């Protein structure tokens, strides 16, 4: 008989983990978790990977952990999530383009004065606290954009600026 796993720590207690960026997708995330010994990994697309589940993706386990954390909280699900997501997010915005590489090059040039990373697509980070990632779909003629910022106005401004370059 397998022992019952320990419940997750209560929200607001204990240290928070440090993010370790990896490329998107199971074949990159699973080895990344194993290499770092991370407890959990996730993606904006809603995939959650757990060390206690052989580093595999499990929506059911994510839901159970969420319900356990919520049951130990007097707040709403939105309150609970806000402690983990201090940024305003655009969600994934997809744009159909004819030449993915040319559009990414245009964005790279437009934001050349900011920190850039090409681990998975192009990630641009601002000292003002916002960032975005744009990456080509592997299966469709799309560019996928995700933006996070400290407030709604900044997120909307950056999202719209980058979309204007993507859709030019």
CSV table of C-alpha atoms in Angstrom, one decimal:
chain,number,residue,atom,x,y,z
A,1,UNK,CA,0.0,0.0,0.0
A,2,UNK,CA,1.4,3.4,-1.0
A,3,UNK,CA,1.6,6.0,1.7
A,4,UNK,CA,-0.7,9.0,1.4
A,5,UNK,CA,1.2,11.9,0.0
A,6,UNK,CA,1.7,14.9,2.3
A,7,UNK,CA,-0.7,17.7,1.7
A,8,UNK,CA,0.7,20.8,-0.1
A,9,UNK,CA,1.9,23.6,2.1
A,10,UNK,CA,-0.7,26.2,3.1
A,11,UNK,CA,-0.8,29.3,1.0
A,12,UNK,CA,1.4,32.1,2.3
A,13,UNK,CA,3.7,29.8,4.3
A,14,UNK,CA,7.1,28.5,3.5
A,15,UNK,CA,9.6,29.6,0.8
A,16,UNK,CA,8.6,30.1,-2.8
A,17,UNK,CA,10.4,28.4,-5.5
A,18,UNK,CA,12.6,30.1,-8.0
A,19,UNK,CA,11.6,29.9,-11.7
A,20,UNK,CA,13.8,27.9,-14.0
A,21,UNK,CA,12.9,28.7,-17.7
A,22,UNK,CA,12.8,25.9,-20.2
A,23,UNK,CA,11.5,25.5,-23.7
A,24,UNK,CA,7.8,24.9,-24.1
A,25,UNK,CA,6.7,21.3,-24.3
A,26,UNK,CA,6.7,18.0,-22.5
A,27,UNK,CA,10.0,16.8,-24.0
A,28,UNK,CA,11.8,19.9,-22.5
A,29,UNK,CA,9.9,20.4,-19.3
A,30,UNK,CA,10.0,16.9,-17.9
A,31,UNK,CA,13.9,16.6,-18.2
A,32,UNK,CA,14.1,20.1,-16.8
A,33,UNK,CA,12.2,19.1,-13.7
A,34,UNK,CA,14.3,15.9,-13.3
A,35,UNK,CA,17.6,17.9,-13.7
A,36,UNK,CA,16.7,20.6,-11.2
A,37,UNK,CA,14.7,18.4,-8.7
A,38,UNK,CA,11.8,20.9,-8.9
A,39,UNK,CA,8.6,20.1,-7.1
A,40,UNK,CA,6.3,21.5,-9.8
A,41,UNK,CA,6.6,23.0,-13.3
A,42,UNK,CA,4.0,24.8,-15.4
A,43,UNK,CA,3.3,26.6,-18.7
A,44,UNK,CA,1.0,29.4,-19.6
A,45,UNK,CA,-0.9,27.0,-21.7
A,46,UNK,CA,-2.2,25.2,-18.6
A,47,UNK,CA,0.2,22.3,-18.4
A,48,UNK,CA,1.4,21.4,-14.9
A,49,UNK,CA,4.1,18.8,-14.2
A,50,UNK,CA,4.7,17.3,-10.7
A,51,UNK,CA,7.8,15.5,-9.2
A,52,UNK,CA,5.4,13.3,-7.2
A,53,UNK,CA,3.8,12.2,-10.5
A,54,UNK,CA,7.1,11.1,-12.2
A,55,UNK,CA,7.5,14.7,-13.6
A,56,UNK,CA,4.5,14.1,-15.8
A,57,UNK,CA,1.8,16.6,-16.8
A,58,UNK,CA,-1.4,16.1,-14.7
A,59,UNK,CA,-4.4,18.4,-14.8
A,60,UNK,CA,-6.1,16.2,-12.3
A,61,UNK,CA,-3.3,16.6,-9.8
A,62,UNK,CA,-3.2,20.3,-10.4
A,63,UNK,CA,-6.9,20.5,-9.7
A,64,UNK,CA,-6.5,18.5,-6.5
A,65,UNK,CA,-3.7,20.7,-5.2
A,66,UNK,CA,-5.7,23.8,-6.0
A,67,UNK,CA,-8.8,22.4,-4.1
A,68,UNK,CA,-6.6,21.5,-1.1
A,69,UNK,CA,-5.1,24.9,-1.0
A,70,UNK,CA,-8.5,26.5,-1.4
A,71,UNK,CA,-10.0,24.4,1.4
A,72,UNK,CA,-7.3,25.8,3.8
A,73,UNK,CA,-8.0,29.4,2.8
A,74,UNK,CA,-10.9,31.7,3.8
A,75,UNK,CA,-10.6,33.6,0.5
A,76,UNK,CA,-11.8,33.0,-3.0
A,77,UNK,CA,-10.0,31.2,-5.8
A,78,UNK,CA,-9.1,34.6,-7.3
A,79,UNK,CA,-7.6,35.6,-3.9
A,80,UNK,CA,-5.6,32.4,-3.8
A,81,UNK,CA,-4.3,32.8,-7.4
A,82,UNK,CA,-3.4,36.5,-6.8
A,83,UNK,CA,-0.7,35.5,-4.3
A,84,UNK,CA,1.0,33.5,-7.0
A,85,UNK,CA,0.4,35.7,-10.0
A,86,UNK,CA,1.3,39.3,-9.1
A,87,UNK,CA,1.3,40.3,-12.8
A,88,UNK,CA,-1.5,41.0,-15.3
A,89,UNK,CA,-1.3,38.6,-18.1
A,90,UNK,CA,-2.5,38.8,-21.7
A,91,UNK,CA,-3.0,35.1,-22.1
A,92,UNK,CA,-1.8,33.6,-25.3
A,93,UNK,CA,-2.6,35.7,-28.3
A,94,UNK,CA,-2.2,34.0,-31.7
A,95,UNK,CA,-1.6,35.8,-35.0
A,96,UNK,CA,-1.5,34.1,-38.4
A,97,UNK,CA,1.6,35.3,-40.3
A,98,UNK,CA,3.2,34.5,-43.7
A,99,UNK,CA,6.8,34.7,-42.5
A,100,UNK,CA,7.3,33.9,-38.8
A,101,UNK,CA,11.1,34.5,-38.9
A,102,UNK,CA,10.7,37.9,-40.5
A,103,UNK,CA,8.1,39.1,-37.9
A,104,UNK,CA,10.3,37.8,-35.0
A,105,UNK,CA,13.3,39.7,-36.5
A,106,UNK,CA,11.2,42.9,-36.8
A,107,UNK,CA,10.2,42.6,-33.1
A,108,UNK,CA,13.8,41.9,-32.1
A,109,UNK,CA,14.9,45.0,-33.9
A,110,UNK,CA,12.1,47.1,-32.4
A,111,UNK,CA,13.1,46.2,-28.9
A,112,UNK,CA,16.9,46.0,-29.4
A,113,UNK,CA,17.5,48.3,-26.5
A,114,UNK,CA,16.0,45.9,-24.0
A,115,UNK,CA,17.2,42.5,-22.5
A,116,UNK,CA,16.5,39.7,-25.0
A,117,UNK,CA,16.5,35.9,-24.6
A,118,UNK,CA,16.1,33.3,-27.3
A,119,UNK,CA,15.7,30.1,-25.2
A,120,UNK,CA,12.2,29.5,-26.7
A,121,UNK,CA,11.2,32.1,-29.3
A,122,UNK,CA,12.0,35.7,-28.3
A,123,UNK,CA,11.6,36.9,-24.7
A,124,UNK,CA,12.0,40.7,-24.1
A,125,UNK,CA,12.3,41.9,-20.5
A,126,UNK,CA,12.0,45.6,-19.4
A,127,UNK,CA,13.5,47.1,-16.3
A,128,UNK,CA,10.0,48.6,-15.8
A,129,UNK,CA,8.8,45.2,-14.7
A,130,UNK,CA,7.0,43.9,-17.9
A,131,UNK,CA,8.1,41.1,-20.3
A,132,UNK,CA,6.8,39.4,-23.4
A,133,UNK,CA,7.5,36.2,-25.3
A,134,UNK,CA,6.7,35.6,-28.9
A,135,UNK,CA,7.4,32.3,-30.5
A,136,UNK,CA,6.5,30.5,-33.7
A,137,UNK,CA,4.0,27.6,-33.5
A,138,UNK,CA,5.6,24.3,-34.6
A,139,UNK,CA,2.4,23.1,-36.2
A,140,UNK,CA,0.7,26.2,-37.6
A,141,UNK,CA,1.6,29.5,-39.4
A,142,UNK,CA,1.1,31.3,-36.1
A,143,UNK,CA,3.1,33.5,-33.8
A,144,UNK,CA,2.1,33.1,-30.1
A,145,UNK,CA,2.4,36.1,-27.9
A,146,UNK,CA,2.3,36.2,-24.1
A,147,UNK,CA,2.7,39.5,-22.1
A,148,UNK,CA,2.9,40.1,-18.4
A,149,UNK,CA,3.1,43.5,-16.7
A,150,UNK,CA,2.6,45.0,-13.2
A,151,UNK,CA,-0.7,46.6,-14.2
A,152,UNK,CA,-3.5,46.3,-16.8
A,153,UNK,CA,-2.6,49.6,-18.7
A,154,UNK,CA,1.0,48.5,-19.2
A,155,UNK,CA,0.1,45.0,-20.3
A,156,UNK,CA,-2.5,46.4,-22.8
A,157,UNK,CA,0.0,48.9,-24.1
A,158,UNK,CA,2.8,46.4,-24.6
A,159,UNK,CA,0.5,43.7,-26.1
A,160,UNK,CA,-0.9,46.2,-28.6
A,161,UNK,CA,2.6,47.5,-29.5
A,162,UNK,CA,3.9,44.0,-30.2
A,163,UNK,CA,0.8,42.9,-32.0
A,164,UNK,CA,1.2,46.0,-34.3
A,165,UNK,CA,4.7,44.7,-35.3
A,166,UNK,CA,3.5,41.1,-35.6
A,167,UNK,CA,0.5,42.0,-37.8
A,168,UNK,CA,2.3,44.7,-39.9
